[in-house]
PDB file of C-alpha atoms and ligand atoms in Angstrom:
ATOM      1  CA  MET A 420     -18.838  -4.003  -8.396  1.00 93.00           C
ATOM      2  CA  ARG A 421     -15.172  -4.751  -9.081  1.00 98.00           C
ATOM      3  CA  LYS A 422     -13.105  -4.624  -5.929  1.00 98.00           C
ATOM      4  CA  ALA A 423      -9.411  -5.151  -5.301  1.00 98.00           C
ATOM      5  CA  ILE A 424      -7.183  -5.332  -2.257  1.00 98.00           C
ATOM      6  CA  PHE A 425      -3.911  -3.379  -2.157  1.00 98.00           C
ATOM      7  CA  PRO A 426      -1.920  -5.020   0.645  1.00 98.00           C
ATOM      8  CA  GLY A 427       1.291  -3.592   2.084  1.00 97.00           C
ATOM      9  CA  SER A 428       3.127  -2.371   5.154  1.00 97.00           C
ATOM     10  CA  PHE A 429       2.602   1.289   4.260  1.00 98.00           C
ATOM     11  CA  ASP A 430       5.180   2.351   6.868  1.00 97.00           C
ATOM     12  CA  PRO A 431       4.527   5.064   5.736  1.00 98.00           C
ATOM     13  CA  PHE A 432       2.154   5.395   2.748  1.00 98.00           C
ATOM     14  CA  THR A 433       4.074   7.321   0.048  1.00 98.00           C
ATOM     15  CA  LEU A 434       3.368   9.187  -3.153  1.00 98.00           C
ATOM     16  CA  GLY A 435       4.261   5.922  -4.926  1.00 98.00           C
ATOM     17  CA  HIS A 436       1.497   4.065  -3.095  1.00 98.00           C
ATOM     18  CA  LEU A 437      -0.903   6.908  -3.855  1.00 98.00           C
ATOM     19  CA  ASP A 438      -0.073   6.679  -7.571  1.00 98.00           C
ATOM     20  CA  VAL A 439      -0.751   2.935  -7.507  1.00 98.00           C
ATOM     21  CA  VAL A 440      -4.140   3.509  -5.832  1.00 98.00           C
ATOM     22  CA  THR A 441      -4.989   6.243  -8.346  1.00 98.00           C
ATOM     23  CA  SER A 442      -4.193   3.915 -11.255  1.00 98.00           C
ATOM     24  CA  ALA A 443      -6.070   1.011  -9.667  1.00 98.00           C
ATOM     25  CA  LEU A 444      -9.200   3.149  -9.375  1.00 98.00           C
ATOM     26  CA  ARG A 445      -9.264   3.363 -13.180  1.00 98.00           C
ATOM     27  CA  ILE A 446      -9.733  -0.405 -13.261  1.00 98.00           C
ATOM     28  CA  PHE A 447     -11.624  -1.140 -10.025  1.00 98.00           C
ATOM     29  CA  ASP A 448     -14.701   0.435  -8.447  1.00 98.00           C
ATOM     30  CA  GLU A 449     -13.352   0.009  -4.923  1.00 98.00           C
ATOM     31  CA  VAL A 450      -9.807  -0.330  -3.624  1.00 99.00           C
ATOM     32  CA  ILE A 451      -9.240  -1.763  -0.159  1.00 98.00           C
ATOM     33  CA  ILE A 452      -5.913  -0.596   1.249  1.00 98.00           C
ATOM     34  CA  ALA A 453      -4.949  -3.365   3.678  1.00 98.00           C
ATOM     35  CA  ILE A 454      -2.217  -2.645   6.178  1.00 98.00           C
ATOM     36  CA  GLY A 455      -0.318  -5.787   7.047  1.00 96.00           C
ATOM     37  CA  TYR A 456       0.484  -4.984  10.633  1.00 89.00           C
ATOM     38  CA  ASN A 457       1.926  -7.283  13.212  1.00 82.00           C
ATOM     39  CA  SER A 458       2.057  -5.731  16.685  1.00 76.00           C
ATOM     40  CA  ALA A 459       5.036  -7.958  17.561  1.00 79.00           C
ATOM     41  CA  LYS A 460       7.047  -6.342  14.704  1.00 80.00           C
ATOM     42  CA  LYS A 461       6.319  -2.750  15.478  1.00 79.00           C
ATOM     43  CA  GLY A 462       7.836  -0.923  12.506  1.00 90.00           C
ATOM     44  CA  PHE A 463       8.327   2.823  12.421  1.00 96.00           C
ATOM     45  CA  PHE A 464       4.834   4.337  12.465  1.00 97.00           C
ATOM     46  CA  ASN A 465       2.248   2.724  14.711  1.00 95.00           C
ATOM     47  CA  LEU A 466      -0.959   1.359  13.212  1.00 95.00           C
ATOM     48  CA  GLU A 467      -3.086   4.348  14.207  1.00 96.00           C
ATOM     49  CA  ASN A 468      -0.722   6.794  12.504  1.00 97.00           C
ATOM     50  CA  ARG A 469      -0.323   4.636   9.395  1.00 98.00           C
ATOM     51  CA  ILE A 470      -4.111   4.740   9.068  1.00 98.00           C
ATOM     52  CA  ARG A 471      -4.198   8.518   9.648  1.00 98.00           C
ATOM     53  CA  ILE A 472      -1.539   9.103   6.978  1.00 98.00           C
ATOM     54  CA  ILE A 473      -3.471   6.971   4.476  1.00 98.00           C
ATOM     55  CA  GLU A 474      -6.779   8.668   5.361  1.00 98.00           C
ATOM     56  CA  ALA A 475      -5.227  12.092   4.730  1.00 98.00           C
ATOM     57  CA  SER A 476      -3.472  10.913   1.538  1.00 98.00           C
ATOM     58  CA  VAL A 477      -6.597   9.512  -0.097  1.00 98.00           C
ATOM     59  CA  ALA A 478      -8.966  12.281   1.057  1.00 98.00           C
ATOM     60  CA  PRO A 479      -8.889  14.070  -2.357  1.00 98.00           C
ATOM     61  CA  LEU A 480      -9.648  10.788  -4.171  1.00 98.00           C
ATOM     62  CA  ARG A 481     -12.594  10.153  -1.861  1.00 98.00           C
ATOM     63  CA  ALA A 482     -13.765  13.732  -2.326  1.00 98.00           C
ATOM     64  CA  ALA A 483     -13.743  13.035  -6.073  1.00 98.00           C
ATOM     65  CA  GLY A 484     -16.166  10.157  -5.432  1.00 98.00           C
ATOM     66  CA  HIS A 485     -13.814   7.171  -5.407  1.00 98.00           C
ATOM     67  CA  GLN A 486     -14.476   4.199  -3.134  1.00 98.00           C
ATOM     68  CA  ILE A 487     -11.486   3.500  -0.901  1.00 98.00           C
ATOM     69  CA  ARG A 488     -11.508   1.452   2.274  1.00 98.00           C
ATOM     70  CA  ILE A 489      -8.644   1.119   4.735  1.00 98.00           C
ATOM     71  CA  CYS A 490      -8.256  -1.951   6.922  1.00 98.00           C
ATOM     72  CA  GLN A 491      -5.645  -3.787   8.929  1.00 97.00           C
ATOM     73  CA  TYR A 492      -4.806  -7.467   8.902  1.00 97.00           C
ATOM     74  CA  ASN A 493      -2.452 -10.017  10.404  1.00 94.00           C
ATOM     75  CA  GLY A 494      -1.387 -13.228   8.801  1.00 94.00           C
ATOM     76  CA  LEU A 495      -1.796 -14.417   5.253  1.00 96.00           C
ATOM     77  CA  THR A 496      -3.115 -12.116   2.551  1.00 97.00           C
ATOM     78  CA  ILE A 497      -5.131 -14.994   1.035  1.00 98.00           C
ATOM     79  CA  ASP A 498      -6.997 -15.311   4.354  1.00 98.00           C
ATOM     80  CA  LEU A 499      -7.868 -11.621   4.088  1.00 98.00           C
ATOM     81  CA  CYS A 500      -9.148 -12.307   0.555  1.00 98.00           C
ATOM     82  CA  GLU A 501     -11.444 -15.032   1.962  1.00 98.00           C
ATOM     83  CA  ARG A 502     -12.734 -12.777   4.742  1.00 98.00           C
ATOM     84  CA  GLU A 503     -13.438  -9.906   2.358  1.00 98.00           C
ATOM     85  CA  GLY A 504     -14.686 -12.075  -0.480  1.00 98.00           C
ATOM     86  CA  VAL A 505     -12.288 -10.164  -2.742  1.00 98.00           C
ATOM     87  CA  TYR A 506      -9.840 -12.253  -4.755  1.00 98.00           C
ATOM     88  CA  THR A 507      -7.918  -9.621  -6.708  1.00 98.00           C
ATOM     89  CA  LEU A 508      -4.688  -8.255  -5.274  1.00 98.00           C
ATOM     90  CA  ILE A 509      -2.851  -5.172  -6.465  1.00 98.00           C
ATOM     91  CA  ARG A 510       0.892  -4.787  -6.159  1.00 98.00           C
ATOM     92  CA  GLY A 511       3.151  -2.059  -7.484  1.00 98.00           C
ATOM     93  CA  LEU A 512       6.276  -2.701  -9.555  1.00 98.00           C
ATOM     94  CA  ARG A 513       9.272  -0.360  -9.582  1.00 97.00           C
ATOM     95  CA  THR A 514      12.200  -2.454 -10.698  1.00 96.00           C
ATOM     96  CA  THR A 515      13.090  -5.882 -12.056  1.00 97.00           C
ATOM     97  CA  ALA A 516      13.887  -6.816  -8.448  1.00 97.00           C
ATOM     98  CA  ASP A 517      10.274  -5.970  -7.524  1.00 97.00           C
ATOM     99  CA  PHE A 518       9.089  -8.017 -10.506  1.00 97.00           C
ATOM    100  CA  GLU A 519      11.032 -11.088  -9.385  1.00 98.00           C
ATOM    101  CA  GLN A 520       9.945 -10.841  -5.764  1.00 97.00           C
ATOM    102  CA  GLU A 521       6.329  -9.993  -6.533  1.00 98.00           C
ATOM    103  CA  THR A 522       6.020 -12.802  -9.079  1.00 98.00           C
ATOM    104  CA  ILE A 523       7.144 -15.305  -6.451  1.00 98.00           C
ATOM    105  CA  ILE A 524       4.614 -13.946  -3.949  1.00 97.00           C
ATOM    106  CA  ALA A 525       1.839 -13.960  -6.572  1.00 98.00           C
ATOM    107  CA  GLN A 526       2.621 -17.558  -7.539  1.00 98.00           C
ATOM    108  CA  ALA A 527       2.695 -18.659  -3.880  1.00 98.00           C
ATOM    109  CA  ASN A 528      -0.666 -16.990  -3.268  1.00 98.00           C
ATOM    110  CA  LYS A 529      -2.134 -18.678  -6.346  1.00 98.00           C
ATOM    111  CA  LYS A 530      -0.829 -22.046  -5.203  1.00 98.00           C
ATOM    112  CA  LEU A 531      -2.476 -21.482  -1.804  1.00 98.00           C
ATOM    113  CA  ASN A 532      -5.727 -20.298  -3.382  1.00 98.00           C
ATOM    114  CA  PRO A 533      -6.186 -20.655  -7.172  1.00 98.00           C
ATOM    115  CA  ASP A 534      -8.995 -18.058  -7.092  1.00 98.00           C
ATOM    116  CA  VAL A 535      -6.570 -15.279  -6.160  1.00 98.00           C
ATOM    117  CA  GLU A 536      -5.298 -13.112  -9.019  1.00 98.00           C
ATOM    118  CA  THR A 537      -2.561 -10.487  -8.667  1.00 98.00           C
ATOM    119  CA  VAL A 538      -2.582  -7.371 -10.827  1.00 98.00           C
ATOM    120  CA  PHE A 539       0.721  -5.513 -11.167  1.00 98.00           C
ATOM    121  CA  ILE A 540       0.692  -1.773 -11.630  1.00 98.00           C
ATOM    122  CA  PRO A 541       3.895  -0.104 -12.812  1.00 98.00           C
ATOM    123  CA  ALA A 542       5.323   2.711 -10.720  1.00 98.00           C
ATOM    124  CA  SER A 543       4.664   6.207 -11.984  1.00 97.00           C
ATOM    125  CA  GLN A 544       7.671   8.018 -13.432  1.00 96.00           C
ATOM    126  CA  ARG A 545       7.707  10.490 -10.571  1.00 95.00           C
ATOM    127  CA  SER A 546       7.889   7.844  -7.866  1.00 95.00           C
ATOM    128  CA  SER A 547       9.670   4.847  -9.340  1.00 95.00           C
ATOM    129  CA  PHE A 548      12.684   5.420  -7.040  1.00 96.00           C
ATOM    130  CA  LEU A 549      10.541   5.811  -3.954  1.00 97.00           C
ATOM    131  CA  SER A 550      10.179   3.389  -1.070  1.00 97.00           C
ATOM    132  CA  SER A 551       8.948   3.687   2.506  1.00 97.00           C
ATOM    133  CA  THR A 552      12.513   2.863   3.588  1.00 97.00           C
ATOM    134  CA  VAL A 553      13.868   5.946   1.790  1.00 97.00           C
ATOM    135  CA  VAL A 554      11.180   8.106   3.376  1.00 97.00           C
ATOM    136  CA  ARG A 555      11.932   6.751   6.876  1.00 97.00           C
ATOM    137  CA  ASP A 556      15.672   7.387   6.403  1.00 97.00           C
ATOM    138  CA  VAL A 557      15.097  10.966   5.274  1.00 97.00           C
ATOM    139  CA  LEU A 558      12.753  11.535   8.202  1.00 96.00           C
ATOM    140  CA  LEU A 559      15.218  10.069  10.710  1.00 95.00           C
ATOM    141  CA  HIS A 560      17.888  12.465   9.452  1.00 96.00           C
ATOM    142  CA  HIS A 561      15.553  15.455   9.545  1.00 94.00           C
ATOM    143  CA  GLY A 562      15.340  15.842   5.769  1.00 95.00           C
ATOM    144  CA  ASP A 563      12.339  17.167   3.860  1.00 96.00           C
ATOM    145  CA  THR A 564       9.953  14.267   3.254  1.00 97.00           C
ATOM    146  CA  SER A 565       7.116  16.385   1.877  1.00 97.00           C
ATOM    147  CA  ILE A 566       8.130  15.654  -1.727  1.00 95.00           C
ATOM    148  CA  PHE A 567       7.848  11.906  -1.107  1.00 97.00           C
ATOM    149  CA  VAL A 568       4.349  11.782   0.341  1.00 98.00           C
ATOM    150  CA  ALA A 569       0.892  12.978  -0.679  1.00 97.00           C
ATOM    151  CA  PRO A 570       0.449  16.762  -0.929  1.00 96.00           C
ATOM    152  CA  GLY A 571      -0.160  18.428   2.430  1.00 95.00           C
ATOM    153  CA  ILE A 572       1.174  15.553   4.556  1.00 97.00           C
ATOM    154  CA  ASN A 573       3.758  16.396   7.220  1.00 96.00           C
ATOM    155  CA  LEU A 574       5.059  13.107   8.576  1.00 97.00           C
ATOM    156  CA  GLU A 575       6.346  14.822  11.713  1.00 95.00           C
ATOM    157  CA  ASP A 576       2.680  15.183  12.723  1.00 95.00           C
ATOM    158  CA  TYR A 577       2.305  11.407  12.875  1.00 95.00           C
ATOM    159  CA  ARG A 578       5.323  10.306  14.917  1.00 88.00           C
TER     160      ARG A 578
HETATM  161  P1  ADP B1293       5.431  -4.618   1.526  1.00 66.46           P
HETATM  162  O1  ADP B1293       6.170  -4.698   2.819  1.00 66.46           O
HETATM  163  O2  ADP B1293       4.255  -5.532   1.433  1.00 66.46           O
HETATM  164  O3  ADP B1293       6.302  -4.653   0.291  1.00 66.46           O
HETATM  165  P2  ADP B1293       5.137  -1.769   1.002  1.00 66.46           P
HETATM  166  O4  ADP B1293       4.292  -0.817   1.761  1.00 66.46           O
HETATM  167  O5  ADP B1293       6.619  -1.556   1.018  1.00 66.46           O
HETATM  168  O6  ADP B1293       4.746  -3.175   1.588  1.00 66.46           O
HETATM  169  O7  ADP B1293       4.677  -1.829  -0.505  1.00 66.46           O
HETATM  170  C1  ADP B1293       3.357  -2.191  -0.843  1.00 66.46           C
HETATM  171  C2  ADP B1293       3.278  -2.341  -2.354  1.00 66.46           C
HETATM  172  O8  ADP B1293       3.515  -1.070  -2.962  1.00 66.46           O
HETATM  173  C3  ADP B1293       4.310  -3.294  -2.956  1.00 66.46           C
HETATM  174  O9  ADP B1293       3.709  -3.970  -4.048  1.00 66.46           O
HETATM  175  C4  ADP B1293       5.392  -2.380  -3.463  1.00 66.46           C
HETATM  176  O10 ADP B1293       6.097  -2.962  -4.534  1.00 66.46           O
HETATM  177  C5  ADP B1293       4.538  -1.192  -3.913  1.00 66.46           C
HETATM  178  N1  ADP B1293       5.271   0.066  -3.953  1.00 66.46           N
HETATM  179  C6  ADP B1293       6.014   0.627  -2.985  1.00 66.46           C
HETATM  180  N2  ADP B1293       6.541   1.798  -3.394  1.00 66.46           N
HETATM  181  C7  ADP B1293       6.105   1.982  -4.664  1.00 66.46           C
HETATM  182  C8  ADP B1293       6.305   2.996  -5.653  1.00 66.46           C
HETATM  183  N3  ADP B1293       7.082   4.061  -5.434  1.00 66.46           N
HETATM  184  N4  ADP B1293       5.701   2.857  -6.850  1.00 66.46           N
HETATM  185  C9  ADP B1293       4.937   1.751  -7.103  1.00 66.46           C
HETATM  186  N5  ADP B1293       4.711   0.771  -6.228  1.00 66.46           N
HETATM  187  C10 ADP B1293       5.289   0.870  -5.023  1.00 66.46           C
END
């Protein structure tokens, strides 16, 4: 069974993240969405709500029979790989800036553990502009975030 870990802050999980997971499930039998959460750096949504948003976002994929697991971790992603016994990481790419930053992270991870491979998935056309930061800003200013997240999600329910 081919498994991969999709690590991120997911603060919150957006339509862009969902598109990455959907694409990854064409390649992998199971995708583990791993929330890098450090309780000292709280972020915007708490851990429980980040998980609830992801659960609701991926519910249709699960209903279609896809294997998706959600977990939380602190510390290095390569240590999570060791714990899970899964050495493939998925990261999404929107821009050349993402490419540069993600390549550096992928190379650092490989230096730390040569078994770890990173697979880049390009952003979908509909969400290539989208980041959790944009969604948080729109939410803070009472804008409509429904177009930026998975269908049926109302972020106000998770604050
Ligand atoms: P991190 O803090 O680890 O960057 P994020 O939750 O912001 O966590 O992003 C997790 C991953 O999802 C990163 O690889 C990021 O580049 C990717 N990503 C974020 N938004 C999008 C999007 N709209 N389309 C494709 N990939 C995305």
